[in-house]
Coordinates of C-alpha atoms and ligand atoms in Angstrom, one line a residue:
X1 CA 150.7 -121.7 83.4
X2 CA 151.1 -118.5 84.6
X3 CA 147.9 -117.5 86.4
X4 CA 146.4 -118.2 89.6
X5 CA 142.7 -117.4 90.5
X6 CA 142.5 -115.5 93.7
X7 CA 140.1 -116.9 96.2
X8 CA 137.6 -115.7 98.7
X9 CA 138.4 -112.1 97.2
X10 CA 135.1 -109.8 98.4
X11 CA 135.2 -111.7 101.6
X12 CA 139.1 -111.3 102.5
X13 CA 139.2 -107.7 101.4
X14 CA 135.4 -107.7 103.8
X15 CA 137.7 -109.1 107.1
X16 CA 140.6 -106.6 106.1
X17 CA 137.7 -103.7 106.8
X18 CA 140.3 -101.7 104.0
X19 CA 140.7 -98.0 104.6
X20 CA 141.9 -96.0 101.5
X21 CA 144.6 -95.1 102.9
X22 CA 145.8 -98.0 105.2
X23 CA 148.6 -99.9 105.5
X24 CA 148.5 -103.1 104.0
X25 CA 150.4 -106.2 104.1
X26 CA 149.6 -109.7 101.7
X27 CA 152.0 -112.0 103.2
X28 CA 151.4 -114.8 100.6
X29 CA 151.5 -112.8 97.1
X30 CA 151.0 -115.8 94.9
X31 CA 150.4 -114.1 91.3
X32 CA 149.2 -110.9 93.2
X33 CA 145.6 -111.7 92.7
X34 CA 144.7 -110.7 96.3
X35 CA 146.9 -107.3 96.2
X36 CA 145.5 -106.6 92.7
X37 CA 142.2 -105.9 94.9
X38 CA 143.3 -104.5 97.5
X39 CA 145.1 -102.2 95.6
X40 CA 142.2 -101.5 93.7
X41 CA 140.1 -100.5 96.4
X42 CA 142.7 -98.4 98.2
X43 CA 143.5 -94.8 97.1
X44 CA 146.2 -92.7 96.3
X45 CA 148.0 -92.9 99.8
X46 CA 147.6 -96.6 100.8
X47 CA 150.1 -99.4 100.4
X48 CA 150.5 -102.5 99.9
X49 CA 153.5 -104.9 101.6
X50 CA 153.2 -108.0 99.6
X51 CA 155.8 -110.5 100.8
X52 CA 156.5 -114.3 98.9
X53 CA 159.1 -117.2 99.5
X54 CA 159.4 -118.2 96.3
X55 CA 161.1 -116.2 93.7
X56 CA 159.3 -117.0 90.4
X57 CA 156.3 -115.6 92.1
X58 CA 158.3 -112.0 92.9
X59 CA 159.8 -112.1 89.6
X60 CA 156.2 -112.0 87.8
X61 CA 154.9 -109.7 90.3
X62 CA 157.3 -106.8 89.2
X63 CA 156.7 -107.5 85.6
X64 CA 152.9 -107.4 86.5
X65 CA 153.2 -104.3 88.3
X66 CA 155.7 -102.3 87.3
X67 CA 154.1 -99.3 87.5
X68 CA 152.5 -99.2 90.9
X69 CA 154.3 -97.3 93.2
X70 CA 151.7 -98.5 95.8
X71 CA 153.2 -101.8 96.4
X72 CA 156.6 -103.0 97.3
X73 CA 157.3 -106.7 96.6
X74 CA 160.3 -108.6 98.7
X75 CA 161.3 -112.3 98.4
X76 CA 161.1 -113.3 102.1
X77 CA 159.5 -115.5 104.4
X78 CA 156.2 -113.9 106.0
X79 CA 157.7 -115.9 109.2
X80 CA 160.0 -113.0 109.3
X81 CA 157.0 -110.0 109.4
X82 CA 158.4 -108.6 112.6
X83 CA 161.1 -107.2 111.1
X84 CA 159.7 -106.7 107.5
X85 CA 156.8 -104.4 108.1
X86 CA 159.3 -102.1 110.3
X87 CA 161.7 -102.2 107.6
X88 CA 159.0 -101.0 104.9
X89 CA 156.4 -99.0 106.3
X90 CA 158.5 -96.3 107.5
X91 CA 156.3 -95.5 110.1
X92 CA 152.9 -96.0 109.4
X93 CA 150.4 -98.2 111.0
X94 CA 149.9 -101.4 109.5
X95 CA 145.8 -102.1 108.9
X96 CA 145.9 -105.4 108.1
X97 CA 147.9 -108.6 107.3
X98 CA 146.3 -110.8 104.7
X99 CA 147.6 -114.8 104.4
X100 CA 146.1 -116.9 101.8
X101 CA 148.0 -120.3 102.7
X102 CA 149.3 -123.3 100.5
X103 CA 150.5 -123.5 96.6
X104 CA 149.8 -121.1 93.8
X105 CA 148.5 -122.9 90.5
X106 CA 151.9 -121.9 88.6
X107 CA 153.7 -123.7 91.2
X108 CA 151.2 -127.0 90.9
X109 CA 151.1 -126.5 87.1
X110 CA 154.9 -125.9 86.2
X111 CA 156.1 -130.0 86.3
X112 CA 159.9 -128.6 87.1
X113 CA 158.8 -127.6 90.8
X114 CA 157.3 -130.9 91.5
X115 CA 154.6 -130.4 93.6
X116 CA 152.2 -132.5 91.5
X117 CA 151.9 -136.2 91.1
X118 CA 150.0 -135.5 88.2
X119 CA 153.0 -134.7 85.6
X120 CA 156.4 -135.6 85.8
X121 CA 159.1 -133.6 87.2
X122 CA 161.7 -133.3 89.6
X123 CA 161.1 -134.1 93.3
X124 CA 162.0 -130.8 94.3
X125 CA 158.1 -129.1 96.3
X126 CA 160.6 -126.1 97.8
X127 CA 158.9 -123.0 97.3
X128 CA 161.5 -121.3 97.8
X129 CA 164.0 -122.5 95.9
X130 CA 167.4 -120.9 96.7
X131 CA 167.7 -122.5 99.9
X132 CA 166.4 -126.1 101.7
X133 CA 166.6 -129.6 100.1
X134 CA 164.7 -130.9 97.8
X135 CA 162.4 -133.6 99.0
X136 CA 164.5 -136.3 97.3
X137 CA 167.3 -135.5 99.0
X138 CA 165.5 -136.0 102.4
X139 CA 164.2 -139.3 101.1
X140 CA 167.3 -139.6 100.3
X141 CA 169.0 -139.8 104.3
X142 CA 165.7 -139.6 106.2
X143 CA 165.0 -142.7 107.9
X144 CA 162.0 -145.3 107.5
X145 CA 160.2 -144.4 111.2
X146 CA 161.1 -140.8 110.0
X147 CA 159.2 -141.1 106.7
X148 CA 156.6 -142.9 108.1
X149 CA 155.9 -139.9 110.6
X150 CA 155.6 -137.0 108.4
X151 CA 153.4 -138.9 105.8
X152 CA 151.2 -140.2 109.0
X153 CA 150.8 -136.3 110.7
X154 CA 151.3 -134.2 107.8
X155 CA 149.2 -136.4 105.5
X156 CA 146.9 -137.6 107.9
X157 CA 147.9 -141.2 105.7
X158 CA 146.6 -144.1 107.0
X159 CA 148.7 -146.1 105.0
X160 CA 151.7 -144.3 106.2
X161 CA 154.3 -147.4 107.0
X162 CA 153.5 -149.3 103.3
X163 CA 154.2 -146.2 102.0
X164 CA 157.6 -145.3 104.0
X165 CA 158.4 -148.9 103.4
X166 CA 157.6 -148.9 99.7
X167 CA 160.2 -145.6 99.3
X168 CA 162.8 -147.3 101.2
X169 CA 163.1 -150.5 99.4
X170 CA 163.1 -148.5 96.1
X171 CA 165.7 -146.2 97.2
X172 CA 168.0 -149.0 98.3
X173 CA 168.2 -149.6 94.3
X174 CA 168.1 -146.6 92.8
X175 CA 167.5 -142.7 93.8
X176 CA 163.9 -141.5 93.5
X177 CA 164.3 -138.3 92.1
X178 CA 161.0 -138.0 89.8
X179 CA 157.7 -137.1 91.0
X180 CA 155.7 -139.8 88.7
X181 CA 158.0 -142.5 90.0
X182 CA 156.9 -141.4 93.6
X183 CA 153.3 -141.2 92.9
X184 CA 153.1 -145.1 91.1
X185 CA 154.9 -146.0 94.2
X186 CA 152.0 -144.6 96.9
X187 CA 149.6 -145.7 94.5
X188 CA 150.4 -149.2 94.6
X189 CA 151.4 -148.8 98.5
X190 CA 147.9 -147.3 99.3
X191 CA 145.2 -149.9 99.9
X192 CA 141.7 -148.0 99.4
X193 CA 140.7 -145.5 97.3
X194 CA 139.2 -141.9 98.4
X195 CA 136.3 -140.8 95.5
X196 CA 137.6 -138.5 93.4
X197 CA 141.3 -137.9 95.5
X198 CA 144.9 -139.5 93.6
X199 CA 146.2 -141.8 96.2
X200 CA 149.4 -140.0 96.2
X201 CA 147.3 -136.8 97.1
X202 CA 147.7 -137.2 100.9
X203 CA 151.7 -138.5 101.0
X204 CA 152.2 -135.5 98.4
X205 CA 151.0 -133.0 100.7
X206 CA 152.7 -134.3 103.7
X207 CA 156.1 -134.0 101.7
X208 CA 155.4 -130.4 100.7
X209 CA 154.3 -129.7 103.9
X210 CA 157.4 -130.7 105.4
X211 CA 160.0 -129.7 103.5
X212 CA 158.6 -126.0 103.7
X213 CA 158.3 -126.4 107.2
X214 CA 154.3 -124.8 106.7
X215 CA 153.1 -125.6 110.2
X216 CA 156.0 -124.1 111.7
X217 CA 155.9 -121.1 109.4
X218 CA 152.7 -120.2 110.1
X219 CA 153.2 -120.5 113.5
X220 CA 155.9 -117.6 113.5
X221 CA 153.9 -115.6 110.6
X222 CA 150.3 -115.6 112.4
X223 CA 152.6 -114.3 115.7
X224 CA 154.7 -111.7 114.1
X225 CA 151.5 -110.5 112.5
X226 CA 149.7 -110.0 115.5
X227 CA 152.6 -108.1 116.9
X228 CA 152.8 -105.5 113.7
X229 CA 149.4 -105.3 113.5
X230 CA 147.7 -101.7 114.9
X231 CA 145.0 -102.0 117.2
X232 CA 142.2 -102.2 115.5
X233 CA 144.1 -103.7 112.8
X234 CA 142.7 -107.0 111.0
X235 CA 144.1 -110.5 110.7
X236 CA 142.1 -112.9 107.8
X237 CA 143.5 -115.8 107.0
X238 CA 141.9 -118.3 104.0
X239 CA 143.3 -122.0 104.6
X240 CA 143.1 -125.3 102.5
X241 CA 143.2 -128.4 104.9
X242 CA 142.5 -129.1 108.0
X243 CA 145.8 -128.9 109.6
X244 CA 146.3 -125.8 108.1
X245 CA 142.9 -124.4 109.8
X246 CA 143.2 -126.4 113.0
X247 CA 146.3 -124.2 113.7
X248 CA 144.9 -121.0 112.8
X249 CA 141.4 -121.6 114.8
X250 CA 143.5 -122.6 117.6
X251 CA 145.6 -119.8 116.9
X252 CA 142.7 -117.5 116.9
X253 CA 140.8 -119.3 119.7
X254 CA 144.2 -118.6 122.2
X255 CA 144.6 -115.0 121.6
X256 CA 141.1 -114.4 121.9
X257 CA 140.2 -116.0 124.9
X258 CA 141.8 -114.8 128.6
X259 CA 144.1 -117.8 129.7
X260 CA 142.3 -119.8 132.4
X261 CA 145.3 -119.1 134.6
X262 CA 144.4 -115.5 135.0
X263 CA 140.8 -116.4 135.5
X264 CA 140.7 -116.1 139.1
X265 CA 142.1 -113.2 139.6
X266 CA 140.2 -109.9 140.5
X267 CA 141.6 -108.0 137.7
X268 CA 143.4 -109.2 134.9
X269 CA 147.4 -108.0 134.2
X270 CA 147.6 -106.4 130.9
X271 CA 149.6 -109.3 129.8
X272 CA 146.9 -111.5 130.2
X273 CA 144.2 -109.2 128.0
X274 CA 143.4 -111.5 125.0
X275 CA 144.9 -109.4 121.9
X276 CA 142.8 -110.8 119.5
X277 CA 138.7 -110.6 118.6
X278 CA 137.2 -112.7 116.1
X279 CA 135.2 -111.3 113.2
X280 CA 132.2 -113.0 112.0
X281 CA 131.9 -116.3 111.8
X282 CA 134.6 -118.6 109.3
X283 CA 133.4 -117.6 105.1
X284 CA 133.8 -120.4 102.4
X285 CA 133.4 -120.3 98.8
X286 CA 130.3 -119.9 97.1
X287 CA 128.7 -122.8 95.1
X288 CA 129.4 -119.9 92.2
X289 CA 133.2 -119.5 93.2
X290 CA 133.6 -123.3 93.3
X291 CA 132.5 -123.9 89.8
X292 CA 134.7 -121.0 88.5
X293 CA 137.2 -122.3 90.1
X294 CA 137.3 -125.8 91.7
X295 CA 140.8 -125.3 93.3
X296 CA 138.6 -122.7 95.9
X297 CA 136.3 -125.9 97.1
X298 CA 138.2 -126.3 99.9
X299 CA 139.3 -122.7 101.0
X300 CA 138.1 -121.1 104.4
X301 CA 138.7 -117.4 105.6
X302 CA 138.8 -117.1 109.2
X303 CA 139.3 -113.3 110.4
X304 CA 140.3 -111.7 113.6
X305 CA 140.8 -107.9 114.7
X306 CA 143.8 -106.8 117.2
X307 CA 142.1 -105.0 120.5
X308 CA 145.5 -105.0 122.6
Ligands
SAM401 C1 147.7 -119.7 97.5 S1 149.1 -118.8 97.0 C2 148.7 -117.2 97.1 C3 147.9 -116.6 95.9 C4 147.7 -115.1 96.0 N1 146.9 -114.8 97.1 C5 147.1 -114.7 94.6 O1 146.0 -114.1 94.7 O2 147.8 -114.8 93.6 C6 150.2 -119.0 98.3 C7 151.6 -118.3 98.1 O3 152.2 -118.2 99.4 C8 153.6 -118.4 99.3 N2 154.0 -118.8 100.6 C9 153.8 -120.0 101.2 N3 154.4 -120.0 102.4 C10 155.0 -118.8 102.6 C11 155.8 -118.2 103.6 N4 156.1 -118.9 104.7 N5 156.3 -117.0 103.4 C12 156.0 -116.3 102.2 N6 155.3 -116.8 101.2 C13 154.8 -118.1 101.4 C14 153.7 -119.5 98.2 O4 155.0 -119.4 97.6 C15 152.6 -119.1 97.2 O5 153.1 -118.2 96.2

């Protein structure tokens, strides 16, 4: 319940180019399965930043490591990295800011934070859970066009409306409050089946996505770490859906690319150098990494260094 199998490992800790004694930064600790490597490969004088929203996942990472004076760990959002890294690195340059994006398995796997439609729980999906609302208390007050919008863009649902409908007419009787409850509902709401996906899979994610505001976050995060990054510094993100990777592509893609605005000009302004460069081309999963561990099937790694 307690362990999460890291992802993508040689080919993050590839894009993060590590230097033994760099500064480092894994803004999405998980179950520290990523900083266990980095740490690992760095030496006596490198550090590690590791950041996490959620509190269960710093409260194992200090009983995990206890004894490594490499890494701090702070319960914070990485949206906030512009004035994190400052705060901790006393100085030194940061080398690289790691992201590996979504749910850890002991949040999918522990029923009490109800992110899963395939156990019973609470309809809670905050991961960080000393602040927001839970998502039954937005279903709660949101209304029915409201409902129907996050399930349609997050989810990418195209039964969006039966399902928005369905959740309105059963919280006019009672409060929906458990995540099996929620997940009989969609699956009756949902008209066709996707092979091998729960019906509820798309309307899940859209709620998680939403009430962690992801998109948003990783908005801020991807900026913020551009702007603590050194030059030469590395960016790698690994994603799990497509909205998740559309945003850092595009991401990547803007900062990497001079703005057409500028293009006529006989010299660009400094403020219109792209900061970014991308590395290689996007890494997925081996057919051997997806075996060992199906939750990596849909994992990509995208990687960019800073040149401004
Ligand atoms: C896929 S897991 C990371 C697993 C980790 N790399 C490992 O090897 O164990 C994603 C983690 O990112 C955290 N997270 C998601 N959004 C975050 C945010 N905005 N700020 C900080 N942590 C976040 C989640 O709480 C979760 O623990």
């Amino acid at each position: 319940m307690d362990e999460h199998t890291p992802v993508l490992v040689g080919e993050a800790l590839a894009a993060l180019a590590l230097q033994a004694g760099g500064y480092y930064v894994d803004a999405t600790f998980g179950r520290g399965g990523h900083a266990a490597s980095i740490l690992q490969a760095l030496g006596r004088e490198g550090r590690v930043l590791a950041i996490d929203r959620d509190p269960q996942a710093i409260a194992a990472g200090r009983r995990r490591f206890a004894d490594e004076v490499r890494l701090t760990l702070v319960h914070a959002s990485f949206a906030d990295l512009a004035t994190l890294v400052p705060t901790h690195a006393h100085g030194r340059l940061c080398r690289g800011v790691l992201f590996d994006l979504g749910v850890s398995s002991p949040q999918l796997d522990d029923p009490l934070r109800g992110f899963s439609f395939r156990s019973d729980g609470p309809l809670d999906m905050r991961m960080d859970t000393t602040r927001g609302e839970p998502v039954s208390a937005w279903l709660a007050r949101a209304s029915l066009d409201e409902i129907r919008e996050v399930i349609a863009s997050l989810g990418e649902e195209r039964f969006a409306r039966r399902i928005a409908q369905a959740i309105v007419a059963t919280r006019n009787e009672h409060p929906l409050t458990r995540t099996n409850e929620l997940a009989a509902l969609v699956s009756r709401a949902v008209r066709t089946r996707e092979p091998g996906k729960h019906p509820a899979t798309r309307t899940f994610q859209a709620l998680r996505m939403f009430i962690n505001d992801e998109l948003g976050q990783l908005e801020k995060g991807l900026s913020a770490a551009v702007d603590v990054l050194s030059l030469g510094g590395r960016l790698a993100v690994i994603s799990f859906h497509s909205l998740e990777d559309r945003a850092v592509k595009n991401f990547m893609r803007d900062h990497s690319q001079v703005d057409p605005a500028f293009l006529d000009l006989p010299a660009l302004p400094p403020e219109a150098q792209p900061r970014l460069k991308l590395i290689g081309r996007k890494s997925r999963p081996s057919e051997a990494e997806v075996k060992r561990n199906p939750r990596a099937r849909s994992a990509l790694l995208r990687a960019a260094e800073k040149v401004v």
